[in-house]
Coordinates of C-alpha atoms in Angstrom, one line a residue:
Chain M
X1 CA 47.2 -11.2 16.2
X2 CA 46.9 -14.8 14.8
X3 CA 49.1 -15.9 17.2
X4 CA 47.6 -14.3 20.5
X5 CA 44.1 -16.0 19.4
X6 CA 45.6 -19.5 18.5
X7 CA 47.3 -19.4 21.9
X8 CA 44.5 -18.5 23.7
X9 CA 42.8 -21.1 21.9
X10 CA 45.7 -23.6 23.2
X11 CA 45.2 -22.3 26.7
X12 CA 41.6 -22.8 26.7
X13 CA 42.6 -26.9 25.6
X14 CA 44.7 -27.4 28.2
X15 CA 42.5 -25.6 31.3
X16 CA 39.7 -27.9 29.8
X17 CA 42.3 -30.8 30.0
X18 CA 43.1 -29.9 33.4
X19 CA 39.8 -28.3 34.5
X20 CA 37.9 -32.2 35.1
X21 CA 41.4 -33.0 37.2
X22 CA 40.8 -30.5 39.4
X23 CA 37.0 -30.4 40.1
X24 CA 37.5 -34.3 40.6
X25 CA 40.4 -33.5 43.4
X26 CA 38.3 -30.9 44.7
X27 CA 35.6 -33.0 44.7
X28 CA 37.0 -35.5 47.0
X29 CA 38.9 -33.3 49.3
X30 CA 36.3 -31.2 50.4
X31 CA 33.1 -33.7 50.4
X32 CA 34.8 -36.8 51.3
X33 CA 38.3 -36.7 52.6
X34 CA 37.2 -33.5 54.6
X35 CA 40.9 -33.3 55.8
X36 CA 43.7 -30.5 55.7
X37 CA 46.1 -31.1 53.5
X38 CA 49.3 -32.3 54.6
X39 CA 52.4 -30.5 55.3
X40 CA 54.0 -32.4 53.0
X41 CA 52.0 -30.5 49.9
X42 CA 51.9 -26.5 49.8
X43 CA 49.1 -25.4 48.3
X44 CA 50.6 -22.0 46.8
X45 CA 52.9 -24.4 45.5
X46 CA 50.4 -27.1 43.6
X47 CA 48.3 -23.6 42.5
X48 CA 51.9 -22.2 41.1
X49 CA 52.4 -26.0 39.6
X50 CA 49.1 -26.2 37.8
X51 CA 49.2 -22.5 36.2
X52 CA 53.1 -23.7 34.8
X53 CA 51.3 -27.0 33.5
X54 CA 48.2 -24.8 31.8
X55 CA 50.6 -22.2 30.4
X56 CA 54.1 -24.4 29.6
X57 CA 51.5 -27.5 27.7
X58 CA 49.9 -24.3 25.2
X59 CA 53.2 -22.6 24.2
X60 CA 54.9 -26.0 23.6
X61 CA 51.9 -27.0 21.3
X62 CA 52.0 -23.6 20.3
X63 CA 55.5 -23.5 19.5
X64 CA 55.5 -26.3 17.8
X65 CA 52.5 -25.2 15.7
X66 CA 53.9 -22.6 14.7
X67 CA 57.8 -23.6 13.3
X68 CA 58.1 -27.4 13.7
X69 CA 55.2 -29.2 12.2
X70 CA 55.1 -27.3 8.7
X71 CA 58.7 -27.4 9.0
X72 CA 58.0 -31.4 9.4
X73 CA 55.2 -31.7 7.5
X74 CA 57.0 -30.1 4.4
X75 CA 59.9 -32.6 4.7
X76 CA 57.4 -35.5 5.1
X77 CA 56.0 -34.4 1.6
X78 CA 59.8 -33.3 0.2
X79 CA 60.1 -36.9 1.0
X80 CA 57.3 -38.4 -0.5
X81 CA 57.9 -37.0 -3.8
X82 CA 61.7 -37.8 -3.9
X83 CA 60.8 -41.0 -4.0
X84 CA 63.6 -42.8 -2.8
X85 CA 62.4 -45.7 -0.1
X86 CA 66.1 -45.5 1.2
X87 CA 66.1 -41.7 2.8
X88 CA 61.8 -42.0 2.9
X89 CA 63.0 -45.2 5.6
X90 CA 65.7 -42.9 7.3
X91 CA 63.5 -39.8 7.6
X92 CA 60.4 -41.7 9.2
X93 CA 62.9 -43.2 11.6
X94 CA 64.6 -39.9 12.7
X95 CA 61.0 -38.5 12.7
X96 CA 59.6 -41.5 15.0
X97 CA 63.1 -40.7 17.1
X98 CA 63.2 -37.4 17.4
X99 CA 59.5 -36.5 18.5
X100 CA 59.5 -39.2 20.9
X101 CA 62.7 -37.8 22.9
X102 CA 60.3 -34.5 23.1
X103 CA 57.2 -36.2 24.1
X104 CA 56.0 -34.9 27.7
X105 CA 54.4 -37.4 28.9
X106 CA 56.8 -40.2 28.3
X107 CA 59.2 -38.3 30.6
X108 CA 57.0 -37.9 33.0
X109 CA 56.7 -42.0 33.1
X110 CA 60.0 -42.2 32.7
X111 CA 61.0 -40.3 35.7
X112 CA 58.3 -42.2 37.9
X113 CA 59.7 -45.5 36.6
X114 CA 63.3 -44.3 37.8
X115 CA 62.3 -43.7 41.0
X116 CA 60.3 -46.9 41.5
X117 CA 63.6 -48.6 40.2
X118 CA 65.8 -46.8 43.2
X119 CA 62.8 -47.0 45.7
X120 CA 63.0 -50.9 45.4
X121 CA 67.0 -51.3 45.3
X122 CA 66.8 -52.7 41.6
X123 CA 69.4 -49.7 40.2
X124 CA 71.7 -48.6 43.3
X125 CA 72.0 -45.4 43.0
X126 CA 75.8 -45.1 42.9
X127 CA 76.0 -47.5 39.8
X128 CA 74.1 -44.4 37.3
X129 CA 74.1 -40.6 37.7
X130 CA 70.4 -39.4 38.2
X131 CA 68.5 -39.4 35.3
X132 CA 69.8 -41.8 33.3
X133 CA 67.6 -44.9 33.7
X134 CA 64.9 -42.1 32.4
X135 CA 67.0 -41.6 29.7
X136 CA 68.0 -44.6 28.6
X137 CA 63.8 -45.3 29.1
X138 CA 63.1 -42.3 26.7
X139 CA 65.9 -43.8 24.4
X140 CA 64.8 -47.4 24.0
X141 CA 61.2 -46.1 23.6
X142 CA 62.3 -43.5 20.7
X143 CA 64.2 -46.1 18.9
X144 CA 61.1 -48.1 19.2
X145 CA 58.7 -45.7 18.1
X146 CA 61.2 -44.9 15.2
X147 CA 61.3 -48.4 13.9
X148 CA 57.5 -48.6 14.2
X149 CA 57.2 -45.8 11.8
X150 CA 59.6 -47.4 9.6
X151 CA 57.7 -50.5 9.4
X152 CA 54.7 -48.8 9.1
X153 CA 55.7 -46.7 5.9
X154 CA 56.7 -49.9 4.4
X155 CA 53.4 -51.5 5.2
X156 CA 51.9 -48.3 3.3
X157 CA 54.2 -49.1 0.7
X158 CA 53.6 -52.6 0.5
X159 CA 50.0 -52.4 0.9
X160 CA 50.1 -55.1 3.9
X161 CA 46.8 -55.3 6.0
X162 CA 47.1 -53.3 9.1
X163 CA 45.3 -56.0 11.8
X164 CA 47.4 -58.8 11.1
X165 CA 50.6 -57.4 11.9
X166 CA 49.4 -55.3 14.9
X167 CA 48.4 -58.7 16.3
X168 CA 51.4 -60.4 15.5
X169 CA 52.8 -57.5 17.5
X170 CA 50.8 -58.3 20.3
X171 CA 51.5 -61.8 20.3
X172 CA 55.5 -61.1 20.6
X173 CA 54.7 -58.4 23.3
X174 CA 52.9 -61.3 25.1
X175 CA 55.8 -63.8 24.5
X176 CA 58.3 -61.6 25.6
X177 CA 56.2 -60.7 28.7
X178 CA 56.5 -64.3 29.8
X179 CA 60.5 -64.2 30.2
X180 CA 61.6 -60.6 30.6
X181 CA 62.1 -59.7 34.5
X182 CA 58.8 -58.8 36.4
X183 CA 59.6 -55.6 37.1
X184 CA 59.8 -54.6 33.4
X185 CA 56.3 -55.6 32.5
X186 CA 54.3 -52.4 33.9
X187 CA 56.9 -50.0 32.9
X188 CA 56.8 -51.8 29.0
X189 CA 52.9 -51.7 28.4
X190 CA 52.5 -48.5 30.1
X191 CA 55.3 -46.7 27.6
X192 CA 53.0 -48.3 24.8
X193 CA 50.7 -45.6 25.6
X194 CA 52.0 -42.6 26.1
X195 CA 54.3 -42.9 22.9
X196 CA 51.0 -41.4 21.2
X197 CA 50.5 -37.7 22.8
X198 CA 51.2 -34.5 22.0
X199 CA 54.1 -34.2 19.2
X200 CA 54.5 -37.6 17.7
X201 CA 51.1 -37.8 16.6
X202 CA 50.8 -34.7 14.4
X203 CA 54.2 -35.1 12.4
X204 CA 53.6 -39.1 11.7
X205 CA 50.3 -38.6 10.7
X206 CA 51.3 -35.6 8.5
X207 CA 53.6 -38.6 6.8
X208 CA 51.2 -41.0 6.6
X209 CA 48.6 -39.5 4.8
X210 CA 51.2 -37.5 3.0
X211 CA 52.0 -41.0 1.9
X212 CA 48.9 -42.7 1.3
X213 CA 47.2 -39.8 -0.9
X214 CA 50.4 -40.1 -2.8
X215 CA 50.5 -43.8 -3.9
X216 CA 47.9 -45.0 -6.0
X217 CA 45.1 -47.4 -4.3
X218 CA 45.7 -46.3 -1.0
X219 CA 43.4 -45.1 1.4
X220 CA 44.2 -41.9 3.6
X221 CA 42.0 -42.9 6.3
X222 CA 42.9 -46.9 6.7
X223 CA 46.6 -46.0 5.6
X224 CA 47.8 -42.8 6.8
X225 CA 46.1 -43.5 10.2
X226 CA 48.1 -47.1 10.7
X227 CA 51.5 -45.6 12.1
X228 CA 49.9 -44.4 15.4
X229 CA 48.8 -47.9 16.5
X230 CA 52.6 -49.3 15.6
X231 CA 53.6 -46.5 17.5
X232 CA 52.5 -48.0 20.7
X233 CA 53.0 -51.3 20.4
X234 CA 56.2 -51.4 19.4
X235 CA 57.6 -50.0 22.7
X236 CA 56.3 -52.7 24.4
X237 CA 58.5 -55.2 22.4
X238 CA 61.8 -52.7 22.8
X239 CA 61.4 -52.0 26.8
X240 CA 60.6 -55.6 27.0
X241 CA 63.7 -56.6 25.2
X242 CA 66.2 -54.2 25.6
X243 CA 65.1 -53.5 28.8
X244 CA 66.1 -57.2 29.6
X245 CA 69.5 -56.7 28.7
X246 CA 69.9 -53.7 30.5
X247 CA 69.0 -55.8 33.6
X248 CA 71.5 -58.6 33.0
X249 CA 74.1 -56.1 32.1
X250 CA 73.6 -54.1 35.1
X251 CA 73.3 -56.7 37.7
X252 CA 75.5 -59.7 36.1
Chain H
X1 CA 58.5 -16.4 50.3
X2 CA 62.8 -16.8 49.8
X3 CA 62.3 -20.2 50.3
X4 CA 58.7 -20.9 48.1
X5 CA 60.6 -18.9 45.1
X6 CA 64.1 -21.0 45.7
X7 CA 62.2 -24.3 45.1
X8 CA 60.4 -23.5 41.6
X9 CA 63.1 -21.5 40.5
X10 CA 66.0 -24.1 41.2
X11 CA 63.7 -26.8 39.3
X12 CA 63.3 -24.2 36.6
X13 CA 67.4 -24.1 36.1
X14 CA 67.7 -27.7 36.0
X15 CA 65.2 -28.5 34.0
X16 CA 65.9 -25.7 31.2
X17 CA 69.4 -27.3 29.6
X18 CA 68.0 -31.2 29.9
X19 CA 64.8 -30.1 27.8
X20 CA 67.2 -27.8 25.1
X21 CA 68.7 -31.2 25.0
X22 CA 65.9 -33.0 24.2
X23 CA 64.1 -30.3 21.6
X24 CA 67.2 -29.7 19.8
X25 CA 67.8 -33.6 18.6
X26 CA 64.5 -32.6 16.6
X27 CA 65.7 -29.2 15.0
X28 CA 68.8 -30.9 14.0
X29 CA 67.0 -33.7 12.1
X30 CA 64.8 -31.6 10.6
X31 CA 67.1 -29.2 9.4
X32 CA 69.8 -31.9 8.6
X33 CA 67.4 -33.8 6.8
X34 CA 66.2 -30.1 5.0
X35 CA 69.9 -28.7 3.9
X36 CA 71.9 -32.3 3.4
X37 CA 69.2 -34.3 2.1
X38 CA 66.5 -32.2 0.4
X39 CA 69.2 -28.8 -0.1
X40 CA 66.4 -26.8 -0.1
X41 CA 66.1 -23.3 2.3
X42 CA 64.1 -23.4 5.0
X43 CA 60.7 -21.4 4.3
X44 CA 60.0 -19.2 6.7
X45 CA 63.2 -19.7 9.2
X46 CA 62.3 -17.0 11.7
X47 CA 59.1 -17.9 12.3
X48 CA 60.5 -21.9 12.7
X49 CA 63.0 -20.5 15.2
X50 CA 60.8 -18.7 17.0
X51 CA 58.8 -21.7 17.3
X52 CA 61.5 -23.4 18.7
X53 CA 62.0 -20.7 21.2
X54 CA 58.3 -20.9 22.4
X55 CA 58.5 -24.9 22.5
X56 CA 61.5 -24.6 24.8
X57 CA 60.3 -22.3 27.2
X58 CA 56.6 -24.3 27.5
X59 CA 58.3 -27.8 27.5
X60 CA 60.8 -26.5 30.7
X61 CA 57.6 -24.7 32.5
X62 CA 55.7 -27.9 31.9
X63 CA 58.2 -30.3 33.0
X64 CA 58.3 -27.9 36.1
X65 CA 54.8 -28.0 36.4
X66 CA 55.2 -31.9 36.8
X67 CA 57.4 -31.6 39.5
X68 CA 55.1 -28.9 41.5
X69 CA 51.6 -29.8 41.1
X70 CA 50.7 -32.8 38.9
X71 CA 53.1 -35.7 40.7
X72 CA 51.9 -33.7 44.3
X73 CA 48.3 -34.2 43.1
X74 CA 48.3 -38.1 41.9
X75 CA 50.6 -39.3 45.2
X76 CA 48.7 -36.9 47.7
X77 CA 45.2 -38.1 46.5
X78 CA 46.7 -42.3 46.4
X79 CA 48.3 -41.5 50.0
X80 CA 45.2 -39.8 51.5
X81 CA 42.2 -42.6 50.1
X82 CA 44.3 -45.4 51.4
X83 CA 45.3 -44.0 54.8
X84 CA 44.2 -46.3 57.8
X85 CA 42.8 -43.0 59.0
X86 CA 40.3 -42.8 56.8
X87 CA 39.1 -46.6 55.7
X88 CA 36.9 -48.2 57.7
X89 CA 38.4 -49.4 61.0
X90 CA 40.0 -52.9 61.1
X91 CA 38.2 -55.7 63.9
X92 CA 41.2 -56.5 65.6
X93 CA 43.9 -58.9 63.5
X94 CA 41.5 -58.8 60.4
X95 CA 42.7 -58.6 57.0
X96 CA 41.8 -55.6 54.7
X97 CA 39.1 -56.7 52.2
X98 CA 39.5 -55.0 48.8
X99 CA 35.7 -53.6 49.2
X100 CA 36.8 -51.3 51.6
X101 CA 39.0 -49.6 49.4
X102 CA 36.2 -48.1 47.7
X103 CA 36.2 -44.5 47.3
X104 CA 39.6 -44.8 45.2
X105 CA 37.7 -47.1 42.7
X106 CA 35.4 -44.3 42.5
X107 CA 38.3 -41.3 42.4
X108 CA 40.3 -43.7 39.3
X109 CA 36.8 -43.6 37.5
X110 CA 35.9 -40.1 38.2
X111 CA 38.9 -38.8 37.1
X112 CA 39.3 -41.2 33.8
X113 CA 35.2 -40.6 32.8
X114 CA 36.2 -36.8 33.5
X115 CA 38.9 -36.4 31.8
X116 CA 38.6 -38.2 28.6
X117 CA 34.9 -36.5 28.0
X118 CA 36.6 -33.5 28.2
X119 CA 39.6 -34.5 25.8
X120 CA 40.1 -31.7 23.0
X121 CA 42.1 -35.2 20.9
X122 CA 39.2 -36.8 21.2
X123 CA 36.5 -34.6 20.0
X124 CA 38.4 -34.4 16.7
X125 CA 38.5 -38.5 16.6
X126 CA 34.9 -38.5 17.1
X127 CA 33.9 -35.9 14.7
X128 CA 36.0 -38.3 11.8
X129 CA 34.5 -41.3 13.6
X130 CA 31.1 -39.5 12.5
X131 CA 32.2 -39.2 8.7
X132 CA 33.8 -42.2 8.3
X133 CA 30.6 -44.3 9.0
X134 CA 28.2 -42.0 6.9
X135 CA 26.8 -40.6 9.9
X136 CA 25.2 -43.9 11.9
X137 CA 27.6 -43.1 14.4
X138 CA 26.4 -40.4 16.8
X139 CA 30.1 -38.5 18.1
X140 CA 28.4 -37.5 21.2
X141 CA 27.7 -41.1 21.8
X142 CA 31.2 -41.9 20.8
X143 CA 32.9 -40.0 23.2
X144 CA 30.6 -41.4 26.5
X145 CA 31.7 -45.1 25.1
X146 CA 35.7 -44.2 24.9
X147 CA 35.4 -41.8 28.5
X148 CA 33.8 -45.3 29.8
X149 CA 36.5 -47.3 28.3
X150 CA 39.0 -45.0 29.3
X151 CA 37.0 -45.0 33.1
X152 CA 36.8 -48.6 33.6
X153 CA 40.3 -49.7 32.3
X154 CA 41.8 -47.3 34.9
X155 CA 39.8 -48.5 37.8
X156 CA 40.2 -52.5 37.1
X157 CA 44.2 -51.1 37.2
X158 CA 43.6 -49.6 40.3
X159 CA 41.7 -52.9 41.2
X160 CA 44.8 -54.7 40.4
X161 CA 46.9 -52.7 42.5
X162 CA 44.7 -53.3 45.2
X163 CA 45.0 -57.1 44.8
X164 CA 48.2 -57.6 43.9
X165 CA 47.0 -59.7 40.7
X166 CA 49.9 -59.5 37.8
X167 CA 49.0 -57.0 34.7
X168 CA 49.8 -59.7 32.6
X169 CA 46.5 -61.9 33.3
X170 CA 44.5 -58.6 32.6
X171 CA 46.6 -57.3 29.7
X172 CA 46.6 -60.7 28.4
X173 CA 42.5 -61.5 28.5
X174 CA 42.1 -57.5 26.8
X175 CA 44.1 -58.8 24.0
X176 CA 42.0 -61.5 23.2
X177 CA 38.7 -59.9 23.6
X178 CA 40.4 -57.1 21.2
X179 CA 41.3 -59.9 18.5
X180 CA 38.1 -61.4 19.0
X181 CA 36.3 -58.1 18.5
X182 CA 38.5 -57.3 15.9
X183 CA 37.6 -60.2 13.4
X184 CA 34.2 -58.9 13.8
X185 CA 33.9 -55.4 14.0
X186 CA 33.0 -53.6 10.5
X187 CA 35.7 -52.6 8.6
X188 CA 35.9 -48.7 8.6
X189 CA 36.0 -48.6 12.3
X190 CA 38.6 -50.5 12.9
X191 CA 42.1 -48.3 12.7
X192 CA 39.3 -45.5 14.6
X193 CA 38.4 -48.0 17.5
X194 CA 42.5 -48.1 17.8
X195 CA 43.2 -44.6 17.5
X196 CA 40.3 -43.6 20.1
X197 CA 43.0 -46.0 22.8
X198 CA 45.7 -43.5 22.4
X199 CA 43.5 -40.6 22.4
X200 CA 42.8 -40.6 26.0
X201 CA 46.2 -40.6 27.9
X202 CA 46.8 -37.1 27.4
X203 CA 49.8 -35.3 29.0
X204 CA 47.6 -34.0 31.7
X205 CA 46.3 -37.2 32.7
X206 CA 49.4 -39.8 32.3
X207 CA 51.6 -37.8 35.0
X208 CA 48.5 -38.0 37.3
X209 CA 47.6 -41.2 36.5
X210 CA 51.5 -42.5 37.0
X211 CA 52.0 -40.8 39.9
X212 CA 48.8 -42.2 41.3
X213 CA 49.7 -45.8 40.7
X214 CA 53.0 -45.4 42.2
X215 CA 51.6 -43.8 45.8
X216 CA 49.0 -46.8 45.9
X217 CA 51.8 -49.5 45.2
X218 CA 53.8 -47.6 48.1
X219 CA 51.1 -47.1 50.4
X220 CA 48.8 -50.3 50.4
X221 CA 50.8 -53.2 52.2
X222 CA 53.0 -56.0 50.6
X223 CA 52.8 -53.9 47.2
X224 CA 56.2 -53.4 45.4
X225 CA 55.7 -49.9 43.6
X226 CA 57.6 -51.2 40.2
X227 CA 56.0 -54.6 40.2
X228 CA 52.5 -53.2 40.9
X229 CA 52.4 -49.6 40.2
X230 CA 52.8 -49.3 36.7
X231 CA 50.3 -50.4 34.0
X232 CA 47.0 -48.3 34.8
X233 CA 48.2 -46.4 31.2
X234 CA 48.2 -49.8 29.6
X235 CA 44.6 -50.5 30.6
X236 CA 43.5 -47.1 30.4
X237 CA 44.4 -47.5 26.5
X238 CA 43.6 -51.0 25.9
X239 CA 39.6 -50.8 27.0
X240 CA 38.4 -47.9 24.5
X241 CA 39.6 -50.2 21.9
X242 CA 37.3 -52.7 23.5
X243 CA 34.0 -50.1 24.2
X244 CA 34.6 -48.5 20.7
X245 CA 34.6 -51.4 18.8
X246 CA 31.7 -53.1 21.0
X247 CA 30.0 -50.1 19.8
X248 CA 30.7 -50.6 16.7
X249 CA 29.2 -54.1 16.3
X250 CA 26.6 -53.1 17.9
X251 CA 25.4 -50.4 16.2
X252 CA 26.5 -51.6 12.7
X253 CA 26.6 -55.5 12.4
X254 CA 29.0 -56.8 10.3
X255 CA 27.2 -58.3 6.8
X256 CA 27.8 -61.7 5.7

């Protein structure tokens, strides 16, 4: 019975989510656009599209509610007492990996950003198999997201002030954007943000404050808190860089 | 109807292995991490499995969900408020002023206000928001200053588009005004003003928001969809930071 009200819970989150999407669409079809709708776009289809959305977003949260995060949470703090930095380091960077490979909404920039790259004749598309430029997308931005949580659980360690180093961050971001290729630059700053969604956030917060309550003098709020802003800049730096070689390997 | 089920059902197929793909990288580390690392049982392994189960069937639907209505939705509405149809007709041999793209300014703040008001993420932010400065700050409040963040960040990206202007002078001048407002801003608020960014891209609204950026790039002349259509989730992060911590200042001056 738990579970049937903490999914309908879910459900309701993601209809309200979606709802302001769809009275804004609405909104403008009917009052301004006044048109049919295309050929191109089946309504049934859209109606059948948005129910799968509602209903796949609330079992995945649901699911992971239900097994993953206390199974993550409880290694976060299995972790935390070992104390060994060594396999502390290693777990937050399989955590920061792992959860980002499973983030939604990174593939769904990922596979716009491989279809901008065929649209414009950057990636022909007999050099890679389909889907692989969104792959190695979601891979460059987990092993960034990985090695921001790393960095960020030795900051908590370490006690260094969170602004400073998230504007150092910036500052490389912003050098790097001056002499990676052009049509990186979007792509970079938009993974940035969408790093920070649905699964990552729960399990690396879990750690940090796991971690911060645990060491003496730190603050759960200010600490724990921290990893989630790494979390998106970093990718900016990785797609930035390694998308850069990917370019020069790809096209000589 | 052979042909409307054919299409979902086909997407469902493909999409069901890649995502088992993609969720079992994190059972593994978790439970490599658990028996090699910690060698401690799992507690409660049936109800972790059937987790799993649950996460892998409502990652594949969503993913599918993409594909049918959310991608549809962003390029359809990008396609339709740009069309030469419907903008204002052109004097013969004139140039298309950026004023007459109006009613997709309005559409990109609509939806980003909407949205981000209605955010589940960020009613919890703003409730700790709340606590974490002893009450001065009203939630309520909170959440109008990040949904017009959120609002306005989109809409100078769709601006942008529209222009043809390069993301970095815009990503480049938020940066500073976020340093600058960051040497100011009081304390407590600050890792909350940062948070409140990431809080509004939510998995609804990035595949709209993508897919909306994209259809503009394609449709509005002498735009390259990669060089111009990407970056709306960038700004749509970066000016809550801004509005928050604004806020912030204002309602809570720093003490010298």
């Amino acid at each position: 019975m738990p579970f049937v009200v903490s999914f309908g819970r879910q459900l309701l989150d993601s209809a309200k989510d979606l709802m302001p999407v769809i009275l804004v669409v609405l909104f403008f079809q009917v009052l301004v656009l006044r048109q049919p709708l295309p050929e191109t776009v089946a309504a049934g289809q859209v109606l059948l599209g948005l129910l799968c959305v509602v209903i796949g977003l609330a079992l995945f949260v649901r699911g992971l509610e239900l097994g993953l995060f206390p199974a993550g949470e409880g290694l976060a703090n299995a972790f935390v007492r070992k104390g060994s930095a060594f396999w502390l380091l290693l777990f937050a960077f399989a955590l920061g990996f792992g959860t980002t490979i499973a983030e939604p909404a990174l593939m769904a920039v990922a596979a716009q950003a491989e279809r901008a790259f065929i649209e414009e004749g950057l990636i022909r598309e007999h050099q890679l198999a389909s889907g692989q430029v969104a792959l190695a997308l979601r891979a460059i931005v987990a092993l960034s997201v990985g090695s921001a949580i790393v960095l960020g659980v030795l900051r908590i360690l370490k006690g260094w002030p969170l602004h400073w180093l998230i504007i150092g961050g910036y500052l490389i971001a912003l050098a790097l954007t001056a002499v990676a290729p052009a049509p990186l630059i979007g792509i970079a700053y938009d993974s940035g943000g969408v790093t920070t969604s649905t699964i990552t956030v729960p399990l690396v917060t879990a750690l940090g404050v796991g971690l911060a309550t645990s060491i003496k003098g730190r603050n759960p709020i200010t600490d724990g808190f921290g990893l989630i802003a790494f979390a998106s800049v970093m990718p900016i730096i990785f797609v930035l860089a390694l998308g850069s070689l990917g370019f020069w390997w790809l096209n000589g | 109807m052979g042909e409307f089920m054919s299409g979902p059902m086909a997407l469902l197929a493909e999409h069901f292995l890649s995502t088992l793909r993609d969720l079992s990288l994190i059972v593994i580390i978790l439970f490599g991490f658990q028996y090699l690392v910690i060698r401690r049982p799992l507690a409660r392994l049936k109800r972790v499995l059937t987790g799993f189960l649950l996460a892998l069937t409502g990652l594949t639907l969503f993913i599918v969900g993409l594909e049918l209505a959310l991608f549809p939705l962003g390029s359809l509405m990008a396609e339709q408020l740009v069309s030469p149809d419907f903008l204002p007709t052109l004097a013969e041999g004139a140039e298309r002023h950026w004023r007459d793209y109006y009613w997709i300014y309005l559409f990109a703040f609509m939806i980003g206000a909407s949205t981000t008001i209605a955010e589940p993420a960020l009613i919890a932010v703003s409730e700790r928001a709340h606590q974490a400065s002893n009450g001065t700050l009203n939630p309520l409040v909170l959440r109008a200053v990040v949904a017009i963040g959120m609002a306005t960040g989109i809409t100078l990206g769709v601006w942008r588009i529209v222009m043809g202007w390069p993301l970095t002078w815009f990503i480049g001048s938020a940066y500073l005004v976020v340093i600058a407002l960051t040497l100011r801003c009081p304390k407590h608020m600050i890792p909350l003003a940062y948070d409140s960014g990431g809080v509004t891209t939510s998995t609804i609204t990035v595949p709209i928001i993508t897919a909306l950026g994209l259809g503009l790039a394609t449709q509005i002349p002498e735009r390259s969809p990669v060089l111009d259509g990407f970056g709306m989730i960038a700004l749509a992060c970066l000016f809550p930071i801004i509005s928050v911590m604004g806020y912030a200042i204002a309602v809570h001056p720093k003490t010298r």
